[in-house]
Coordinates of C-alpha atoms and ligand atoms in Angstrom, one line a residue:
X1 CA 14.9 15.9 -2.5
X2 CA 17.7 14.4 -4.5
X3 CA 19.5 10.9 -4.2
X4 CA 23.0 10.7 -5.7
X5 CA 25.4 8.1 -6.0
X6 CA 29.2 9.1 -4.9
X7 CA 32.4 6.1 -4.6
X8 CA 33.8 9.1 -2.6
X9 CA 34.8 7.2 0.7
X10 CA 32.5 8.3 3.1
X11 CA 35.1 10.2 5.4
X12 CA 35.8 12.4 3.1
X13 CA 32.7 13.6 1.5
X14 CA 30.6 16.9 2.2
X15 CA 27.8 15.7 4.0
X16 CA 26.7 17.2 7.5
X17 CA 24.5 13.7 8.6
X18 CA 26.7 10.6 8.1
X19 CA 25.2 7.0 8.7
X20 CA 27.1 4.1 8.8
X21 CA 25.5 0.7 9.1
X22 CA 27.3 -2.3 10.9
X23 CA 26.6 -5.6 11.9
X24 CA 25.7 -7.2 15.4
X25 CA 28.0 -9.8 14.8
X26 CA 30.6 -8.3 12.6
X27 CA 31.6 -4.8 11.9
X28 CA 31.9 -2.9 8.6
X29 CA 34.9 -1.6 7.5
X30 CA 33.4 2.2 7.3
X31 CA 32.8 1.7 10.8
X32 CA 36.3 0.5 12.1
X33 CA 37.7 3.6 9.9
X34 CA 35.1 6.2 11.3
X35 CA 35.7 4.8 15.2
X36 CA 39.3 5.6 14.7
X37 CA 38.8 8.9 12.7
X38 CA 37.1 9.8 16.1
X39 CA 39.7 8.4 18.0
X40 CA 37.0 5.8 19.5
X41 CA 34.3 7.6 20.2
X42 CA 31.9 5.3 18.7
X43 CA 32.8 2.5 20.1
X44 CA 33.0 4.1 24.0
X45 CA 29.4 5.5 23.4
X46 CA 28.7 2.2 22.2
X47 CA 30.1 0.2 25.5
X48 CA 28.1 2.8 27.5
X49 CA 25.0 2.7 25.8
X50 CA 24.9 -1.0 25.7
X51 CA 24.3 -0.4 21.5
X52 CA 24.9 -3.5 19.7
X53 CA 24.2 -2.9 16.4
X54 CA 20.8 -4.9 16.8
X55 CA 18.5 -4.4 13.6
X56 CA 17.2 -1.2 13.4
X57 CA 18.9 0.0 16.5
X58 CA 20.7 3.7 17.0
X59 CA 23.6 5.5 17.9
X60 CA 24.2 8.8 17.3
X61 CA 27.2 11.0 18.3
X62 CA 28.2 15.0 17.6
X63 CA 31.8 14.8 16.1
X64 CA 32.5 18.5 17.0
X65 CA 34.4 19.5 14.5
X66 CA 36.8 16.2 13.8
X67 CA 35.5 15.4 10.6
X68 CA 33.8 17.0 8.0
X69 CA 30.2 15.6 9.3
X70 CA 29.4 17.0 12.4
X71 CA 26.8 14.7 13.1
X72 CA 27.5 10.7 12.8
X73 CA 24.2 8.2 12.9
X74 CA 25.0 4.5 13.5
X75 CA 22.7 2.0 12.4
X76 CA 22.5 -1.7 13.6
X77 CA 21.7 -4.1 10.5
X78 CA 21.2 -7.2 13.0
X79 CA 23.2 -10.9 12.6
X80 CA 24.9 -11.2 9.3
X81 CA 23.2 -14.0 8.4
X82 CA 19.5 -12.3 9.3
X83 CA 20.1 -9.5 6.7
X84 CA 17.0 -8.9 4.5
X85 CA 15.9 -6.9 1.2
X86 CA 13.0 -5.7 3.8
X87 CA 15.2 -4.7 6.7
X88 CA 17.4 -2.4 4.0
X89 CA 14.1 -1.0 3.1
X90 CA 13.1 -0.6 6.9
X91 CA 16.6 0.6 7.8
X92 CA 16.3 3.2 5.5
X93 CA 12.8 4.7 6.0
X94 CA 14.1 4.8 10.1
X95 CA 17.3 6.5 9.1
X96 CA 15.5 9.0 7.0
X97 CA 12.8 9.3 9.7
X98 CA 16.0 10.3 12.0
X99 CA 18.0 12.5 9.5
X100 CA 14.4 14.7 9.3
X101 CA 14.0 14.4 13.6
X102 CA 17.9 15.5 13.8
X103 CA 17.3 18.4 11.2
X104 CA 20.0 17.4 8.5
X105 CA 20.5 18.8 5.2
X106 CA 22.7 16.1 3.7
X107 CA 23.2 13.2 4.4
X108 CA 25.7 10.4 3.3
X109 CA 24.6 6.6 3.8
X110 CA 27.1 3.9 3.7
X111 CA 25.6 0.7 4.2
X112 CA 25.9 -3.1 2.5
X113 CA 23.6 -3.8 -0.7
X114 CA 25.6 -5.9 -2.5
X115 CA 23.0 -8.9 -1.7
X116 CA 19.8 -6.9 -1.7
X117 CA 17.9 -5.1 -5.0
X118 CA 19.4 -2.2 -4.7
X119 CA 16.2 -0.3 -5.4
X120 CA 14.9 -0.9 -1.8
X121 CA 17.3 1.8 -0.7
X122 CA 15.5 4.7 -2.5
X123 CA 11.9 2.8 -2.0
X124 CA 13.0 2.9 2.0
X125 CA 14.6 6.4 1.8
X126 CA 11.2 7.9 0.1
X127 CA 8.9 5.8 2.6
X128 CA 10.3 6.7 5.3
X129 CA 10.3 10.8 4.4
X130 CA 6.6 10.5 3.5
X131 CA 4.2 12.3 6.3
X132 CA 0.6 13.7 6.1
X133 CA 0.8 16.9 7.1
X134 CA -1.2 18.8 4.0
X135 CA -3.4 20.4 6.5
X136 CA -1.3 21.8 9.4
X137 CA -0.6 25.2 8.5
X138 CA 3.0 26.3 8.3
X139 CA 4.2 27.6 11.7
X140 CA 6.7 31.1 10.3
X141 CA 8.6 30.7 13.6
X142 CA 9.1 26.3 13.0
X143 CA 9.3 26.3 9.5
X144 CA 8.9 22.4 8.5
X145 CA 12.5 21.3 7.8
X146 CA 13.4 18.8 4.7
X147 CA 16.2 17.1 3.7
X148 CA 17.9 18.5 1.0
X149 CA 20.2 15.1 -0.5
X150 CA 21.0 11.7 0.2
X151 CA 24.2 11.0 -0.7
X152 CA 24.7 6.5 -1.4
X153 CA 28.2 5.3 -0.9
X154 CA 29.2 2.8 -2.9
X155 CA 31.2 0.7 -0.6
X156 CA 32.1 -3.0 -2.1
X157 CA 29.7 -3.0 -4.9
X158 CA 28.8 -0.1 -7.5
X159 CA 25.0 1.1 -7.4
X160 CA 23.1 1.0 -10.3
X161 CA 21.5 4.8 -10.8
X162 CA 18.3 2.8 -13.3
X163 CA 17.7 0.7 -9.7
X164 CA 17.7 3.9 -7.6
X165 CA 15.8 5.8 -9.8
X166 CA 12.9 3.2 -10.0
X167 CA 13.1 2.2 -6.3
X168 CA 11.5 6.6 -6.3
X169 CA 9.0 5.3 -9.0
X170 CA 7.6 2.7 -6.8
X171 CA 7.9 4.6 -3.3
X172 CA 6.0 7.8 -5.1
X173 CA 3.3 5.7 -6.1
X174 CA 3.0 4.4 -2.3
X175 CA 3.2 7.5 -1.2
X176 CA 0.3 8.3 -3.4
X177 CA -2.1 5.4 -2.5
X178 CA -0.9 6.7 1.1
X179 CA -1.8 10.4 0.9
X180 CA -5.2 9.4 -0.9
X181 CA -6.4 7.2 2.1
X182 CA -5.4 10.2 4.3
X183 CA -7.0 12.5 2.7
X184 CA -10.4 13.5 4.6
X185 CA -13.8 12.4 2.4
X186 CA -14.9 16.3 1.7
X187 CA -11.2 16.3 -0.6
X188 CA -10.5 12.6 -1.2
X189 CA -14.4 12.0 -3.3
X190 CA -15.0 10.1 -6.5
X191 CA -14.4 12.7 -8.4
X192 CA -10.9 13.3 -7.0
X193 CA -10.1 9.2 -7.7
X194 CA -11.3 9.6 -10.9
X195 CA -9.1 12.5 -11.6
X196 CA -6.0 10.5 -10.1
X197 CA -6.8 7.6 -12.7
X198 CA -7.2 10.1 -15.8
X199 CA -3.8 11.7 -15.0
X200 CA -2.3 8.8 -16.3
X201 CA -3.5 9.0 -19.4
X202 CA -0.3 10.9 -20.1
X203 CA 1.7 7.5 -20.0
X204 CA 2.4 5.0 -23.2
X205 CA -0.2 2.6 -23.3
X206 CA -2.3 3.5 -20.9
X207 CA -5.8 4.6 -21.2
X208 CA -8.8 5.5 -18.5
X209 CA -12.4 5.3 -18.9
X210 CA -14.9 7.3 -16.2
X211 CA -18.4 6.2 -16.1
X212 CA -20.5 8.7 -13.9
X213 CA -24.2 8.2 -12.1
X214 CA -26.1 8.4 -15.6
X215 CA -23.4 5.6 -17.8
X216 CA -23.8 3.6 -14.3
X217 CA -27.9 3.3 -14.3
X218 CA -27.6 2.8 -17.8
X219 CA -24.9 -0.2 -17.5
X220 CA -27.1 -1.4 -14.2
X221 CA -24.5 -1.3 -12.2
X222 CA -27.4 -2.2 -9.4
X223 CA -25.0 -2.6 -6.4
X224 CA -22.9 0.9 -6.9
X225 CA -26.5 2.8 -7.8
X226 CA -28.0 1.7 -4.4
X227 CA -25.1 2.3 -2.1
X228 CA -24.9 5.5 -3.6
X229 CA -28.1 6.5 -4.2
X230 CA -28.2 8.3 -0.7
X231 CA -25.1 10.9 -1.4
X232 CA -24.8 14.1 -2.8
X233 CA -21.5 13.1 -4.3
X234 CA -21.5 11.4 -7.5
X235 CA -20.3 7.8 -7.8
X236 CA -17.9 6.8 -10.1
X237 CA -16.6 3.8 -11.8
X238 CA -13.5 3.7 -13.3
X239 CA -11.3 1.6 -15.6
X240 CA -7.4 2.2 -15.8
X241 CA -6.3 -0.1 -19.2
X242 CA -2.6 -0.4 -19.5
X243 CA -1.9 -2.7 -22.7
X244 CA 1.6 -2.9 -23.7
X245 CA 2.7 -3.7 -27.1
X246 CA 4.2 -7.2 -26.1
X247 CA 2.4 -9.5 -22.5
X248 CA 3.0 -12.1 -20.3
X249 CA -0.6 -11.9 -19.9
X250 CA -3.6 -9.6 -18.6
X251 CA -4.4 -9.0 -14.8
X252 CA -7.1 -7.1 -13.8
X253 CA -7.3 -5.1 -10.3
X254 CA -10.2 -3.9 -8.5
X255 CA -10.6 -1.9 -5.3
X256 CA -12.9 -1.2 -3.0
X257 CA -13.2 2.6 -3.3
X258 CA -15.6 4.3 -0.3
X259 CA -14.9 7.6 0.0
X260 CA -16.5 7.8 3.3
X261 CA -18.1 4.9 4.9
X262 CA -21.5 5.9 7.4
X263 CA -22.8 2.4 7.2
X264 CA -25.6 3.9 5.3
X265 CA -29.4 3.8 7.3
X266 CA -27.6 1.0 9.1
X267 CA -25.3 3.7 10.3
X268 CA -22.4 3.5 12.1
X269 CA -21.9 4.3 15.8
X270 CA -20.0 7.6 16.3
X271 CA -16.9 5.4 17.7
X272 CA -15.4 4.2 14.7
X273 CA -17.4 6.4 11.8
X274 CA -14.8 9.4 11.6
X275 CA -12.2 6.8 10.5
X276 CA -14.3 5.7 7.7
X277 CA -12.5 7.9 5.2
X278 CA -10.3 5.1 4.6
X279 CA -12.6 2.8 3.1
X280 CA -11.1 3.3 -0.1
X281 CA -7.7 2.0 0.7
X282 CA -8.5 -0.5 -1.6
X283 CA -9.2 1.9 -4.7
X284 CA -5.9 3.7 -3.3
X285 CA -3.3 0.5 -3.9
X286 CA -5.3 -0.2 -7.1
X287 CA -4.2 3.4 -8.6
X288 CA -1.0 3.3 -6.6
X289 CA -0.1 0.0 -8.5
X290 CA -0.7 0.9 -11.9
X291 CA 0.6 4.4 -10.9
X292 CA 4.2 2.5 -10.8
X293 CA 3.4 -0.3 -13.5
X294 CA 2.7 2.4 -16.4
X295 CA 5.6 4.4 -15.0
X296 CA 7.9 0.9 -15.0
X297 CA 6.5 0.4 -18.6
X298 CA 5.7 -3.4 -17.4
X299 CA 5.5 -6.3 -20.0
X300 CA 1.9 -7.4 -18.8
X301 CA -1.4 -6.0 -19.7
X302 CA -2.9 -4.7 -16.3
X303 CA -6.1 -3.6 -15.6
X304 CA -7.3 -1.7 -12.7
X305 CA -11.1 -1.4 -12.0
X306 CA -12.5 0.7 -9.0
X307 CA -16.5 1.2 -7.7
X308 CA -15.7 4.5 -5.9
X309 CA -18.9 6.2 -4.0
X310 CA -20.0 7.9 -0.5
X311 CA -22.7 5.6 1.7
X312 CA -24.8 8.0 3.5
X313 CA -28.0 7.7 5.2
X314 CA -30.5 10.1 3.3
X315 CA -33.9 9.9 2.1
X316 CA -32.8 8.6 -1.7
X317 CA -30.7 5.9 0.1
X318 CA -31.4 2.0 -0.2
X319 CA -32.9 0.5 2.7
X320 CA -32.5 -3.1 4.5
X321 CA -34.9 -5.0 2.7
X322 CA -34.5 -3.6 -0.7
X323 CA -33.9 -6.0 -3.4
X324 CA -31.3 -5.6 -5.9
X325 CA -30.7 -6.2 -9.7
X326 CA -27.3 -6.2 -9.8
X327 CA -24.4 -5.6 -13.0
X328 CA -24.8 -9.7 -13.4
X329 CA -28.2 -9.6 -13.0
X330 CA -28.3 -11.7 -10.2
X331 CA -30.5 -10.4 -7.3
X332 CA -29.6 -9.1 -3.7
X333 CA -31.5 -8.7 -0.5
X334 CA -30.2 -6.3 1.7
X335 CA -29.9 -7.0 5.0
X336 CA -27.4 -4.1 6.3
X337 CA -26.4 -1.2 4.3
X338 CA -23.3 -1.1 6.1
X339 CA -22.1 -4.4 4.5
X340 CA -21.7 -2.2 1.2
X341 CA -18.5 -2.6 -0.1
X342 CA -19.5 -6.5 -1.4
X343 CA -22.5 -4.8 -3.4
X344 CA -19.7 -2.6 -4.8
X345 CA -17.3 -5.0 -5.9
X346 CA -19.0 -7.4 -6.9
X347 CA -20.5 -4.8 -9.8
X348 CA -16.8 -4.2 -10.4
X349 CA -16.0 -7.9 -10.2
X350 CA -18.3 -9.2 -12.9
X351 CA -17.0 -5.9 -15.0
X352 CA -13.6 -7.8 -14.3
X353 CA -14.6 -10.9 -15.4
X354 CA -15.7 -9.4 -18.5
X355 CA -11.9 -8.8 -19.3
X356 CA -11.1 -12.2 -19.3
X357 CA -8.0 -12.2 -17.1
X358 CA -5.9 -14.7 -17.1
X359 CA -5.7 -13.8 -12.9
X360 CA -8.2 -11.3 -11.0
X361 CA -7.2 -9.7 -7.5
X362 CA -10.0 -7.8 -5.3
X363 CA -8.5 -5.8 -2.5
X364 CA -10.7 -3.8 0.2
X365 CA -11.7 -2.7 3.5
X366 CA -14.1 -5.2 3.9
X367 CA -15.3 -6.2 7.3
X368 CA -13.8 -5.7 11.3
X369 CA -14.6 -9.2 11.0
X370 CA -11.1 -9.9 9.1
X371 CA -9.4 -7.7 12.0
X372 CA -10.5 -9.5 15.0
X373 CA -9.1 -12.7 13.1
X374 CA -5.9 -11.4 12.3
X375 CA -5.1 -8.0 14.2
X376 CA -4.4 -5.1 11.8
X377 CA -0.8 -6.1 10.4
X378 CA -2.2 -8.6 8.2
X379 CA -4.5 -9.0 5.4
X380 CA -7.2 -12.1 4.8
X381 CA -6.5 -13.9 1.6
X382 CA -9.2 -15.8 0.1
X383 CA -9.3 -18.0 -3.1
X384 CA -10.9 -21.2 -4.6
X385 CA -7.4 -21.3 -7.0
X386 CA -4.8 -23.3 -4.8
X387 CA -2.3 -21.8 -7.4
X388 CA -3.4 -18.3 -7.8
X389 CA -3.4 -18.2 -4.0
X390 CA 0.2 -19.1 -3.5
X391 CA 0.9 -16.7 -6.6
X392 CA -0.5 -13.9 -4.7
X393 CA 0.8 -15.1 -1.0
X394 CA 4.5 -15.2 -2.8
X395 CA 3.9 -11.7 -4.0
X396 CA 3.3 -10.8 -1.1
X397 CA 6.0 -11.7 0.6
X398 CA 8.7 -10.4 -1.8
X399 CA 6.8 -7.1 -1.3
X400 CA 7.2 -7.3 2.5
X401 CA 3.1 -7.0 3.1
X402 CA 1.9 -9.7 4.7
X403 CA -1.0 -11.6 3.9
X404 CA -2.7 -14.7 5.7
X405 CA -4.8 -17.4 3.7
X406 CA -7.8 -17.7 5.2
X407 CA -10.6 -20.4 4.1
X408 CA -13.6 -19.6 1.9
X409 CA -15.5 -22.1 3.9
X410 CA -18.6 -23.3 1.1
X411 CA -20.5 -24.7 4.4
X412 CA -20.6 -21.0 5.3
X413 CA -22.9 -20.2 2.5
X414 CA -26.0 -21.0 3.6
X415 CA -25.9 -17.8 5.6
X416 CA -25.8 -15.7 2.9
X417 CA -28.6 -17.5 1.4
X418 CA -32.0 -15.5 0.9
X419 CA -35.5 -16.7 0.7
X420 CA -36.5 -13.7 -1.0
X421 CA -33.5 -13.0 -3.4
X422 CA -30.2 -15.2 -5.0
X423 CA -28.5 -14.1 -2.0
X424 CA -27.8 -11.8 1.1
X425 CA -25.4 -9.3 2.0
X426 CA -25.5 -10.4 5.4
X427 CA -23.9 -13.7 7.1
X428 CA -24.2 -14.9 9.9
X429 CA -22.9 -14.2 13.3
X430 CA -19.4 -15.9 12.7
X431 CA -16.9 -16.1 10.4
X432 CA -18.1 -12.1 9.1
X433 CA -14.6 -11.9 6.8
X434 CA -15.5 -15.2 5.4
X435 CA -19.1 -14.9 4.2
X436 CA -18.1 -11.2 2.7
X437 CA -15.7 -13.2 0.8
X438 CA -18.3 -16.1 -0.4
X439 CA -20.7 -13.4 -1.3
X440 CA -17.7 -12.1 -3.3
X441 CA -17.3 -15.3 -5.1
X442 CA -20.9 -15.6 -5.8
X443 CA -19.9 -12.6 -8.3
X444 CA -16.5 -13.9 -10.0
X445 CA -17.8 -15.5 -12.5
X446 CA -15.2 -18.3 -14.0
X447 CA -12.5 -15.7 -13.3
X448 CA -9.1 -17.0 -11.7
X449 CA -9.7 -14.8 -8.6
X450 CA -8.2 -13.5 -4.9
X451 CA -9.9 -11.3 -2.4
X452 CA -7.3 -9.8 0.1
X453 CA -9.3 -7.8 3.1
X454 CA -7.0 -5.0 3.9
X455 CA -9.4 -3.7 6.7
X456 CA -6.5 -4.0 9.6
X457 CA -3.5 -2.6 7.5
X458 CA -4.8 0.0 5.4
X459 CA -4.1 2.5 8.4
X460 CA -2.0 2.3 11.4
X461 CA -2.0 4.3 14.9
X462 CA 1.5 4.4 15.0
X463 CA 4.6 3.9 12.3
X464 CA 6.6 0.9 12.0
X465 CA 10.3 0.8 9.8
X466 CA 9.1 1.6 6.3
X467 CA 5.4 1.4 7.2
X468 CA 3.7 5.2 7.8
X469 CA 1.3 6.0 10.3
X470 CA -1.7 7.0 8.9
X471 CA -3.0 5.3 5.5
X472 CA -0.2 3.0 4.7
X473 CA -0.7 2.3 0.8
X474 CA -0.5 -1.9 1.7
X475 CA -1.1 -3.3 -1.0
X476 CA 0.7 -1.2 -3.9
X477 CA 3.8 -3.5 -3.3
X478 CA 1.7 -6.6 -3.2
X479 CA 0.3 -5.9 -7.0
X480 CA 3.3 -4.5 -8.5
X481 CA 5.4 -7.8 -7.4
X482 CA 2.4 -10.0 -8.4
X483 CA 2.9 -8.0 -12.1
X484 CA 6.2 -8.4 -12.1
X485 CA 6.8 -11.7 -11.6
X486 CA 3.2 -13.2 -13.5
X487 CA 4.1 -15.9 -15.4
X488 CA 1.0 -17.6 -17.6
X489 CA 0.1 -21.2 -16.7
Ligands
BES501 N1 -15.8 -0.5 5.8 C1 -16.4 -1.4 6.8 C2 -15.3 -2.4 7.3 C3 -14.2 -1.8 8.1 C4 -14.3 -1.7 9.5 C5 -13.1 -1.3 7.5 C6 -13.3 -1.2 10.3 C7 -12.0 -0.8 8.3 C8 -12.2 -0.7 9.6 C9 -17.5 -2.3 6.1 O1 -18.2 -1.7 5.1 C10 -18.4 -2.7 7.1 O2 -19.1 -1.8 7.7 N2 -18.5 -3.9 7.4 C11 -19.4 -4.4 8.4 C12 -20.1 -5.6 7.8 C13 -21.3 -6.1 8.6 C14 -22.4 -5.1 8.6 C15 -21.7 -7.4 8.0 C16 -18.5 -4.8 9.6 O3 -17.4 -5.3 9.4 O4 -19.0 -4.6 10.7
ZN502 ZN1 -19.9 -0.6 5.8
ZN503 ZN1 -17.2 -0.1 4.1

């Protein structure tokens, strides 16, 4: 799929799909000209519809032969004054969405970006076209249908091809964090995510490092050994470097990367298990973000670090009760082998700390705990850094994710406390997203350090603007604007 640039007024171009944006509150020019092209058309649909142009809201209208479209698509941007870099990006995933529905071939899109990154309108173009369907065998009489080109109108303000080109950069590598977490756990495996990190070797400055089941005993990697230890497939752990030749500073990335999820001999309830292919949706953003920041050629040293391995139950597998000698050598008593990710990342944490970032983010699918708190649109953010926090919670809004600071309550600690071990892997009965996070921090080390739980909006039931159903690759954006805009105390 291509995505040109054309000052061709939009009336007169070659497209078969044309959208036109306009205002609740005031309407564009392109609009007024296209209404009276079809002698008002538009505007009586629009009466008898009741469409206002509210944000996100749709009109669409055959022209039968009056102009050279033959389908028109308006597209309501909402109050003037409401207009956001995040609705462009939403408006334009839902026009694609509709320009695939509607079965176009080319479509033209005129709408305002003179006061938005202009990038958002390829990043919500290629969102919005993205959809997992590797699996569903081609039907020869419904032939999937695909846009062919999408055609930008320059209205008021000339687009800048560089910002187009990199607003595909980024949306490719959500689309990749996305199609990993879709991905089923007999194709998505260790293996496959350490593969997806060594393809990038091919980019300047970039190199990978793989450390399989023998280089992870060896290292005592104790928490990735035992939640492994009961799968066939092989664990991995894997370091992305990216060090440019000139830095703002060095960040360092690490992601919770389960391939599948069965809780382990504290398995899982049969409710719930089968969508525990996305407990690597953590891993996924990790190699999603530096997917885009070695592509982008960033000027920050990034690292991204991921503990990727299957918990199954098995006679090999660790056990509650075991005690483990962890990467740090601190000990854990396991309580639940279903609270595996912390024993994961906090192997890849101390790795982190190793690195001696100037900041440290942890993302993963960490507990249902963090889900009951905040439904699934948001994720918990946890720090002890006041700064680092709002760093990250500023990132995350310019990236449109959204995030919620949560508090690493230190009184909560005495539940993960262990008479037998330095600590549990098991809370209490409350505050489960909290105590997974100060079990967290028990591994940081000095490192300045954030743990987002992305456990709600990894995967959604049902799409939203530029958000998928499906895996949703949250978190990609969150990273890439956090390296972007890191600035060194
Ligand atoms: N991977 C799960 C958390 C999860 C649940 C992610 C639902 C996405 C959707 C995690 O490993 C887990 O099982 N957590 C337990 C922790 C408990 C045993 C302390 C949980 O949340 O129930
Ligand atoms: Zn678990
Ligand atoms: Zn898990």
């Amino acid at each position: 799929m291509q995505i040109q640039i054309s000052n061709q007024k939009p009336l007169e171009s070659n497209v078969d799909f044309l959208v036109i944006a306009s205002f609740e509150d005031e309407s564009t020019a392109v609009y007024q000209e296209l209404d009276q092209a079809l002698n008002q058309a538009i505007s009586h649909k629009a009466n008898k519809l009741k469409f206002k142009a509210k944000a996100k809201e749709l009109l669409s209208l055959d022209t039968l032969g009056q102009i050279k479209a033959n389908t028109v698509l308006v597209v309501g941007l909402g109050k003037k004054d409401k207009y956001s870099a995040i609705l462009l990006r939403d408006i334009c995933a839902i026009v694609a969405r509709e320009a695939v529905k509607q079965k176009a071939t080319h479509v033209g899109l005129a709408i305002p970006t003179a006061t938005h990154p202009q990038y958002e309108l390829s990043l919500g173009i290629e969102l919005g076209l993205y959809k997992f369907d590797t699996f569903i065998s081609v039907d020869p009489e419904n032939p999937k249908h695909l846009v062919e080109s999408f055609t930008l109108f320059e209205l008021n303000t000339s687009i800048d091809a560089q910002e187009i080109k990199k607003g595909q950069t980024i949306a490719q590598s959500v689309n990749l964090a996305r199609q990993l977490v879709n991905e089923p756990a007999n194709v998505c495996t260790p293996t496959k995510l350490a593969q997806t990190a060594q393809s990038l070797e091919q980019y300047p400055n970039t190199s990978v490092l793989v450390w399989g089941r023998d280089k992870i005993v060896e290292e005592g990697m104790g928490g990735l050994i035992a939640v492994s230890q009961g799968a066939t497939e092989e664990p991995k752990f894997i370091h992305i470097s990216y060090k440019p030749q000139t830095s703002r500073g060095r960040l360092v990335f690490v992601g919770k990367g389960l391939t599948f999820d069965s809780g382990g001999l504290s398995i899982k309830p049969a409710k719930g298990m089968e969508e525990m292919f996305i407990d690597m949706g953590g891993a996924a953003a990790v190699l999603g973000a530096l997917t885009a920041i070695v592509q982008l050629q960033l000027d920050i040293e990034v690292h991204g670090l991921i503990g990727a391995c299957e918990n199954m139950p098995d006679g090999n597998s660790f056990r509650p009760s075991d005690i483990l000698t962890m990467y740090n050598k601190k000990t854990v008593e396991v309580l639940n082998t279903d609270a595996e990710g912390r024993l994961v990342l906090a192997d890849a944490l101390h790795y982190g700390t190793k690195l001696n970032p100037d900041g440290m983010v942890d993302l993963a699918t960490l507990t249902g705990a963090c889900m009951v708190a905040l439904g699934t649109n948001y994720c918990g953010l946890f720090s002890d850094n006041d700064d680092w926090a709002q760093s990250v919670l500023n990132a995350a809004q310019a990236a449109g994710e959204k995030a919620w600071r949560m508090p690493l309550d230190e009184e909560l600690f005495s539940t993960v406390k262990s008479k037998r071990a330095d600590i549990t892997n098991l809370g209490g009965p409350w505050g489960g997203a909290i105590t997974a996070a100060l079990f967290l921090k028990f591994f940081k080390g000095d490192s300045t350090w954030c743990h987002l739980d992305i456990a709600g909006p990894t995967h959604m039931s049902k799409e939203n603007g530029y958000i998928s159903e499906g895996g949703t690759g949250f978190g990609v954006l969150t990273l890439l604007e956090l390296a972007k805009s890191f600035k060194k105390a």
